[in-house]
């Protein structure tokens, strides 16, 4: 392996790629060498912004390049296939959340990574918020006692209103390529958070509907409720919310305290206890480089052999995918669904 990890991009239709490019091109530990996508305008854009080589097919890329790892920026359905193929090439893989369009796709890539003995990381934008990392650490050390509820709401006015590209929207609004609509896109955050903090639920109930955007063929709002023996969790999703109030906020309830995690860089972490019921800000330390973005995290995991942080761990993401699948089945069959799902 070279001094810098040689990185390729598989797919460019997921808009998160353009958010990650600056960190990738600036990294002292990784080097972007190539990208593949069937869309010529996207290939031109990435070449202009980075100078990397571009290819229109996976075969061309595999024949021409020696890579250490890849980042997958494709639809949820195609991404699962690309990640599985990449692992079979012996390349480490980072794929965008949730990781697949269905549980079968998630299982396939986990199996391929295990067989090839390569790292498989799932990137969640909120995984790099220092205040959320601190909250998870506080929970793990018992600082708020026994957990009994986890809540997360992901919401905005809609992908088009947010400014997402036509390439991104084309598959976000396709039930086969995305795996659903707002439920798959945004309930996944609450599902992974619940999985990390509480483990797998015993029962899942999903609610979804097209409440405001009649032109869509997928749901524009959704909720997944997760039931545990002595706890519960909810994952909310909206593509129709006006304004930012309540969006991307995490609430974690324990027997000894309540944590409120404000979103994004600079967001506060608040702790309420019996002694301080109104809540007080918790000091959030600066995080090391390898916990600041998916590029540096992959480098760290490959070089040290350490497991990814809990939110990025493939097994946790796979189990969150199972919760999402149960939520979808609950909506389709109008009933609660028990976990684990039967093997088919």
Tab-separated table of C-alpha atoms in Angstrom:
chain	number	residue	atom	x	y	z
A	1	UNK	CA	0.000	0.000	0.000
A	2	UNK	CA	1.304	3.432	-0.935
A	3	UNK	CA	1.955	6.192	1.584
A	4	UNK	CA	-1.378	7.699	0.622
A	5	UNK	CA	-4.465	5.554	0.167
A	6	UNK	CA	-5.354	5.539	-3.510
A	7	UNK	CA	-9.073	6.267	-3.715
A	8	UNK	CA	-11.609	5.809	-6.503
A	9	UNK	CA	-15.161	7.087	-6.766
A	10	UNK	CA	-17.870	4.670	-7.872
A	11	UNK	CA	-20.814	6.727	-9.049
A	12	UNK	CA	-21.397	10.465	-8.861
A	13	UNK	CA	-25.188	10.747	-8.697
A	14	UNK	CA	-25.337	11.094	-4.916
A	15	UNK	CA	-24.879	14.775	-4.137
A	16	UNK	CA	-22.930	14.071	-0.935
A	17	UNK	CA	-19.878	13.552	-3.143
A	18	UNK	CA	-19.539	17.280	-3.739
A	19	UNK	CA	-19.534	17.944	0.008
A	20	UNK	CA	-16.742	15.430	0.561
A	21	UNK	CA	-14.453	16.375	-2.317
A	22	UNK	CA	-12.714	19.279	-0.523
A	23	UNK	CA	-11.645	17.061	2.388
A	24	UNK	CA	-10.540	14.315	0.011
A	25	UNK	CA	-8.448	16.557	-2.195
A	26	UNK	CA	-6.926	18.290	0.849
A	27	UNK	CA	-6.057	15.086	2.692
A	28	UNK	CA	-2.412	14.283	3.380
A	29	UNK	CA	-3.349	10.622	3.838
A	30	UNK	CA	-5.502	9.852	0.807
A	31	UNK	CA	-5.347	10.628	-2.910
A	32	UNK	CA	-8.245	10.693	-5.346
A	33	UNK	CA	-7.014	9.034	-8.517
A	34	UNK	CA	-10.111	8.051	-10.506
A	35	UNK	CA	-13.877	8.199	-10.827
A	36	UNK	CA	-16.420	6.180	-12.786
A	37	UNK	CA	-19.968	7.126	-13.779
A	38	UNK	CA	-22.048	6.786	-16.956
A	39	UNK	CA	-23.010	10.474	-16.934
A	40	UNK	CA	-20.512	12.546	-18.928
A	41	UNK	CA	-21.431	15.910	-17.314
A	42	UNK	CA	-20.637	14.506	-13.879
A	43	UNK	CA	-17.336	13.048	-15.095
A	44	UNK	CA	-16.386	16.428	-16.529
A	45	UNK	CA	-17.260	18.155	-13.299
A	46	UNK	CA	-15.209	15.856	-11.073
A	47	UNK	CA	-12.263	16.021	-13.497
A	48	UNK	CA	-12.389	19.816	-13.550
A	49	UNK	CA	-12.583	20.058	-9.769
A	50	UNK	CA	-9.956	17.450	-8.909
A	51	UNK	CA	-7.914	16.513	-11.976
A	52	UNK	CA	-8.601	12.808	-11.421
A	53	UNK	CA	-8.885	10.323	-14.274
A	54	UNK	CA	-12.402	9.343	-15.324
A	55	UNK	CA	-13.997	6.219	-16.743
A	56	UNK	CA	-17.419	5.291	-18.066
A	57	UNK	CA	-17.372	1.638	-16.955
A	58	UNK	CA	-16.238	-0.413	-13.985
A	59	UNK	CA	-14.236	-2.669	-16.275
A	60	UNK	CA	-12.210	0.266	-17.590
A	61	UNK	CA	-11.514	1.428	-14.051
A	62	UNK	CA	-10.491	-2.008	-12.781
A	63	UNK	CA	-8.181	-2.602	-15.760
A	64	UNK	CA	-6.446	0.763	-15.519
A	65	UNK	CA	-6.163	1.575	-11.821
A	66	UNK	CA	-4.626	0.086	-8.689
A	67	UNK	CA	-6.794	1.271	-5.813
A	68	UNK	CA	-6.762	0.832	-2.066
A	69	UNK	CA	-10.319	1.915	-1.471
A	70	UNK	CA	-13.435	3.398	-3.012
A	71	UNK	CA	-16.236	5.739	-2.043
A	72	UNK	CA	-19.640	4.852	-3.460
A	73	UNK	CA	-21.935	7.710	-4.495
A	74	UNK	CA	-24.780	6.070	-6.345
A	75	UNK	CA	-28.426	5.203	-5.768
A	76	UNK	CA	-29.138	2.987	-2.776
A	77	UNK	CA	-29.890	0.017	-5.011
A	78	UNK	CA	-26.959	0.432	-7.407
A	79	UNK	CA	-24.671	1.391	-4.533
A	80	UNK	CA	-25.136	-1.973	-2.853
A	81	UNK	CA	-24.112	-3.710	-6.074
A	82	UNK	CA	-21.103	-1.426	-6.536
A	83	UNK	CA	-19.948	-1.908	-2.944
A	84	UNK	CA	-20.216	-5.681	-3.231
A	85	UNK	CA	-18.251	-5.643	-6.489
A	86	UNK	CA	-15.584	-3.352	-5.014
A	87	UNK	CA	-15.091	-5.584	-1.981
A	88	UNK	CA	-14.622	-8.530	-4.319
A	89	UNK	CA	-11.782	-6.585	-5.959
A	90	UNK	CA	-10.088	-6.375	-2.558
A	91	UNK	CA	-10.811	-2.653	-2.114
A	92	UNK	CA	-11.903	-1.038	1.133
A	93	UNK	CA	-15.332	0.569	0.810
A	94	UNK	CA	-17.118	3.631	2.167
A	95	UNK	CA	-20.767	3.874	1.162
A	96	UNK	CA	-23.331	6.554	1.907
A	97	UNK	CA	-26.184	5.997	4.345
A	98	UNK	CA	-28.351	4.006	4.777
A	99	UNK	CA	-26.155	1.539	2.795
A	100	UNK	CA	-28.709	-0.166	0.517
A	101	UNK	CA	-32.270	-0.065	-0.781
A	102	UNK	CA	-33.151	-3.248	1.070
A	103	UNK	CA	-31.826	-5.750	3.582
A	104	UNK	CA	-30.688	-8.202	0.916
A	105	UNK	CA	-28.375	-5.574	-0.566
A	106	UNK	CA	-26.940	-4.741	2.849
A	107	UNK	CA	-26.348	-8.414	3.647
A	108	UNK	CA	-24.611	-8.970	0.311
A	109	UNK	CA	-22.067	-6.214	0.822
A	110	UNK	CA	-21.359	-7.189	4.440
A	111	UNK	CA	-20.735	-10.772	3.322
A	112	UNK	CA	-18.468	-9.638	0.485
A	113	UNK	CA	-16.423	-7.432	2.805
A	114	UNK	CA	-16.021	-10.242	5.322
A	115	UNK	CA	-14.939	-12.708	2.655
A	116	UNK	CA	-12.406	-10.270	1.178
A	117	UNK	CA	-11.235	-9.074	4.625
A	118	UNK	CA	-11.657	-5.406	3.731
A	119	UNK	CA	-13.082	-2.491	5.666
A	120	UNK	CA	-16.702	-1.545	4.972
A	121	UNK	CA	-17.761	1.803	6.431
A	122	UNK	CA	-21.152	3.480	6.158
A	123	UNK	CA	-21.027	7.272	6.118
A	124	UNK	CA	-23.631	9.266	8.023
A	125	UNK	CA	-23.263	13.059	7.873
A	126	UNK	CA	-24.138	13.392	11.555
A	127	UNK	CA	-21.456	10.866	12.547
A	128	UNK	CA	-18.880	13.683	12.451
A	129	UNK	CA	-20.698	16.070	14.797
A	130	UNK	CA	-18.505	16.276	17.936
A	131	UNK	CA	-21.556	16.892	20.135
A	132	UNK	CA	-23.244	13.689	18.947
A	133	UNK	CA	-20.035	11.708	19.434
A	134	UNK	CA	-19.860	13.078	22.980
A	135	UNK	CA	-23.503	12.202	23.655
A	136	UNK	CA	-22.967	8.612	22.530
A	137	UNK	CA	-19.881	8.390	24.747
A	138	UNK	CA	-21.858	9.701	27.734
A	139	UNK	CA	-24.551	7.101	27.172
A	140	UNK	CA	-21.999	4.307	26.880
A	141	UNK	CA	-20.448	5.217	30.249
A	142	UNK	CA	-23.835	5.378	31.971
A	143	UNK	CA	-23.829	9.113	32.656
A	144	UNK	CA	-27.591	9.435	32.143
A	145	UNK	CA	-28.509	6.054	33.610
A	146	UNK	CA	-30.623	3.465	31.852
A	147	UNK	CA	-31.971	4.561	28.472
A	148	UNK	CA	-35.727	4.454	27.930
A	149	UNK	CA	-36.216	6.587	24.786
A	150	UNK	CA	-34.312	7.882	21.737
A	151	UNK	CA	-35.815	10.385	19.256
A	152	UNK	CA	-34.453	11.821	16.025
A	153	UNK	CA	-36.185	13.958	13.413
A	154	UNK	CA	-34.733	14.595	9.961
A	155	UNK	CA	-36.737	17.112	7.952
A	156	UNK	CA	-36.623	19.756	5.253
A	157	UNK	CA	-38.936	21.144	2.577
A	158	UNK	CA	-37.969	18.508	0.016
A	159	UNK	CA	-34.978	17.434	-2.108
A	160	UNK	CA	-35.809	19.773	-4.981
A	161	UNK	CA	-36.492	22.677	-2.636
A	162	UNK	CA	-33.187	21.942	-0.912
A	163	UNK	CA	-31.379	22.277	-4.231
A	164	UNK	CA	-30.537	18.636	-4.891
A	165	UNK	CA	-29.386	17.907	-8.443
A	166	UNK	CA	-31.573	16.254	-11.061
A	167	UNK	CA	-29.286	13.214	-10.928
A	168	UNK	CA	-29.912	12.879	-7.191
A	169	UNK	CA	-33.658	13.528	-7.351
A	170	UNK	CA	-34.131	11.062	-10.201
A	171	UNK	CA	-33.324	8.156	-7.905
A	172	UNK	CA	-34.530	9.625	-4.605
A	173	UNK	CA	-38.038	9.691	-6.092
A	174	UNK	CA	-37.771	6.121	-7.469
A	175	UNK	CA	-39.014	3.440	-5.083
A	176	UNK	CA	-36.800	0.749	-6.627
A	177	UNK	CA	-33.574	2.761	-6.711
A	178	UNK	CA	-34.048	4.432	-3.332
A	179	UNK	CA	-35.975	1.717	-1.529
A	180	UNK	CA	-38.785	4.133	-0.746
A	181	UNK	CA	-39.096	7.883	-0.344
A	182	UNK	CA	-38.693	9.995	2.775
A	183	UNK	CA	-38.718	6.887	4.986
A	184	UNK	CA	-35.603	5.417	3.401
A	185	UNK	CA	-33.904	8.777	2.965
A	186	UNK	CA	-34.467	10.197	6.423
A	187	UNK	CA	-35.890	7.642	8.888
A	188	UNK	CA	-32.578	5.844	8.480
A	189	UNK	CA	-30.863	8.376	10.782
A	190	UNK	CA	-33.119	7.633	13.723
A	191	UNK	CA	-32.831	3.911	13.034
A	192	UNK	CA	-29.025	3.855	13.158
A	193	UNK	CA	-29.011	6.026	16.276
A	194	UNK	CA	-31.464	3.709	18.024
A	195	UNK	CA	-29.470	0.674	16.909
A	196	UNK	CA	-26.230	2.090	18.307
A	197	UNK	CA	-27.749	3.230	21.607
A	198	UNK	CA	-30.378	0.550	22.281
A	199	UNK	CA	-29.643	-2.347	19.942
A	200	UNK	CA	-32.230	-4.076	17.784
A	201	UNK	CA	-35.884	-3.566	18.725
A	202	UNK	CA	-38.341	-6.396	19.151
A	203	UNK	CA	-41.186	-4.751	17.195
A	204	UNK	CA	-41.362	-2.026	14.555
A	205	UNK	CA	-44.319	0.031	13.387
A	206	UNK	CA	-44.134	2.251	10.318
A	207	UNK	CA	-46.343	5.147	9.229
A	208	UNK	CA	-45.906	6.776	5.823
A	209	UNK	CA	-47.902	8.880	3.432
A	210	UNK	CA	-47.860	11.359	0.581
A	211	UNK	CA	-49.339	14.289	2.468
A	212	UNK	CA	-48.282	17.366	0.508
A	213	UNK	CA	-46.444	16.457	-2.711
A	214	UNK	CA	-49.038	14.779	-4.920
A	215	UNK	CA	-46.657	14.697	-7.886
A	216	UNK	CA	-44.379	12.170	-6.148
A	217	UNK	CA	-44.755	8.411	-6.471
A	218	UNK	CA	-43.182	7.842	-3.034
A	219	UNK	CA	-44.048	8.988	0.494
A	220	UNK	CA	-43.114	12.523	1.536
A	221	UNK	CA	-43.439	11.923	5.298
A	222	UNK	CA	-42.794	8.910	7.486
A	223	UNK	CA	-42.259	7.717	11.024
A	224	UNK	CA	-40.812	4.496	12.408
A	225	UNK	CA	-41.577	3.516	16.014
A	226	UNK	CA	-39.295	0.953	17.635
A	227	UNK	CA	-40.331	-1.060	20.683
A	228	UNK	CA	-37.916	-2.619	23.186
A	229	UNK	CA	-38.481	-4.568	26.387
A	230	UNK	CA	-38.039	-1.433	28.519
A	231	UNK	CA	-37.479	1.342	25.994
A	232	UNK	CA	-38.716	2.887	22.755
A	233	UNK	CA	-37.339	4.938	19.882
A	234	UNK	CA	-38.762	6.996	17.051
A	235	UNK	CA	-37.321	8.021	13.704
A	236	UNK	CA	-39.155	10.836	11.939
A	237	UNK	CA	-38.751	11.952	8.319
A	238	UNK	CA	-40.227	14.811	6.346
A	239	UNK	CA	-39.782	16.238	2.862
A	240	UNK	CA	-42.427	18.918	3.478
A	241	UNK	CA	-41.373	20.804	6.624
A	242	UNK	CA	-41.320	24.587	6.516
A	243	UNK	CA	-38.354	26.050	8.362
A	244	UNK	CA	-35.623	24.419	10.414
A	245	UNK	CA	-37.244	24.245	13.870
A	246	UNK	CA	-36.872	20.700	15.317
A	247	UNK	CA	-34.936	19.477	12.253
A	248	UNK	CA	-31.962	17.163	12.870
A	249	UNK	CA	-32.356	17.352	16.649
A	250	UNK	CA	-31.604	14.342	18.834
A	251	UNK	CA	-33.213	13.656	22.214
A	252	UNK	CA	-31.919	10.862	24.447
A	253	UNK	CA	-33.774	10.034	27.660
A	254	UNK	CA	-32.241	8.141	30.562
A	255	UNK	CA	-33.225	7.333	34.138
A	256	UNK	CA	-30.765	9.930	35.461
A	257	UNK	CA	-30.806	12.611	32.794
A	258	UNK	CA	-31.885	13.858	29.367
A	259	UNK	CA	-29.567	14.816	26.504
A	260	UNK	CA	-30.505	17.206	23.714
A	261	UNK	CA	-28.115	17.274	20.765
A	262	UNK	CA	-28.314	20.311	18.510
A	263	UNK	CA	-27.391	19.732	14.859
A	264	UNK	CA	-24.396	20.464	12.705
A	265	UNK	CA	-21.028	22.054	13.420
A	266	UNK	CA	-21.228	24.293	16.450
A	267	UNK	CA	-24.394	22.700	17.804
A	268	UNK	CA	-24.604	22.429	21.555
A	269	UNK	CA	-24.984	19.355	23.745
A	270	UNK	CA	-27.380	20.001	26.642
A	271	UNK	CA	-27.842	17.825	29.732
A	272	UNK	CA	-30.849	18.069	32.041
A	273	UNK	CA	-30.837	16.344	35.436
A	274	UNK	CA	-32.936	16.477	38.587
A	275	UNK	CA	-30.508	19.091	39.929
A	276	UNK	CA	-30.543	21.116	36.699
A	277	UNK	CA	-33.942	20.483	35.083
A	278	UNK	CA	-33.617	23.349	32.591
A	279	UNK	CA	-30.466	21.803	31.182
A	280	UNK	CA	-26.866	22.908	31.039
A	281	UNK	CA	-24.394	22.908	28.170
A	282	UNK	CA	-21.874	20.073	28.235
A	283	UNK	CA	-18.292	20.851	27.258
A	284	UNK	CA	-17.570	19.128	23.949
A	285	UNK	CA	-13.861	18.539	23.289
A	286	UNK	CA	-12.250	18.844	19.884
A	287	UNK	CA	-12.125	15.480	18.137
A	288	UNK	CA	-9.049	13.937	16.502
A	289	UNK	CA	-8.630	14.071	12.739
A	290	UNK	CA	-9.846	10.526	12.181
A	291	UNK	CA	-13.228	11.383	13.712
A	292	UNK	CA	-13.787	14.499	11.601
A	293	UNK	CA	-14.767	13.027	8.226
A	294	UNK	CA	-15.153	9.697	6.422
A	295	UNK	CA	-11.915	10.056	4.445
A	296	UNK	CA	-9.659	10.285	7.475
A	297	UNK	CA	-11.721	7.668	9.300
A	298	UNK	CA	-11.186	5.147	6.526
A	299	UNK	CA	-7.447	5.856	6.516
A	300	UNK	CA	-7.304	5.357	10.283
A	301	UNK	CA	-9.227	2.077	10.213
A	302	UNK	CA	-7.150	0.671	7.354
A	303	UNK	CA	-3.812	1.624	8.915
A	304	UNK	CA	-4.608	0.617	12.495
A	305	UNK	CA	-7.006	-2.261	11.931
A	306	UNK	CA	-9.414	-0.671	14.395
A	307	UNK	CA	-13.159	-0.996	13.972
A	308	UNK	CA	-15.028	2.026	12.635
A	309	UNK	CA	-16.842	4.213	15.126
A	310	UNK	CA	-20.262	2.774	16.080
A	311	UNK	CA	-22.335	4.889	13.681
A	312	UNK	CA	-20.166	3.793	10.736
A	313	UNK	CA	-19.836	0.125	11.680
A	314	UNK	CA	-21.256	-2.049	8.907
A	315	UNK	CA	-23.045	-4.429	11.256
A	316	UNK	CA	-24.886	-1.583	12.964
A	317	UNK	CA	-25.885	-0.141	9.589
A	318	UNK	CA	-27.034	-3.564	8.442
A	319	UNK	CA	-29.241	-3.903	11.511
A	320	UNK	CA	-30.579	-0.372	10.957
A	321	UNK	CA	-31.412	-1.460	7.398
A	322	UNK	CA	-33.427	-4.311	8.893
A	323	UNK	CA	-35.392	-1.804	10.989
A	324	UNK	CA	-36.083	0.226	7.840
A	325	UNK	CA	-37.258	-2.890	6.037
A	326	UNK	CA	-39.538	-3.748	8.928
A	327	UNK	CA	-40.919	-0.200	8.832
A	328	UNK	CA	-41.656	-0.525	5.126
A	329	UNK	CA	-43.327	-3.916	5.640
A	330	UNK	CA	-45.387	-2.463	8.478
A	331	UNK	CA	-46.726	0.250	6.172
A	332	UNK	CA	-47.471	-2.202	3.374
A	333	UNK	CA	-49.245	-4.702	5.640
A	334	UNK	CA	-50.777	-2.235	8.124
A	335	UNK	CA	-49.420	-4.016	11.192
A	336	UNK	CA	-46.455	-4.087	13.541
A	337	UNK	CA	-43.531	-6.269	12.440
A	338	UNK	CA	-41.414	-8.397	14.772
A	339	UNK	CA	-37.630	-8.605	14.540
A	340	UNK	CA	-35.518	-10.315	13.490
A	341	UNK	CA	-37.081	-10.631	10.071
A	342	UNK	CA	-37.329	-14.192	8.699
A	343	UNK	CA	-34.499	-15.292	6.432
A	344	UNK	CA	-35.729	-15.596	2.847
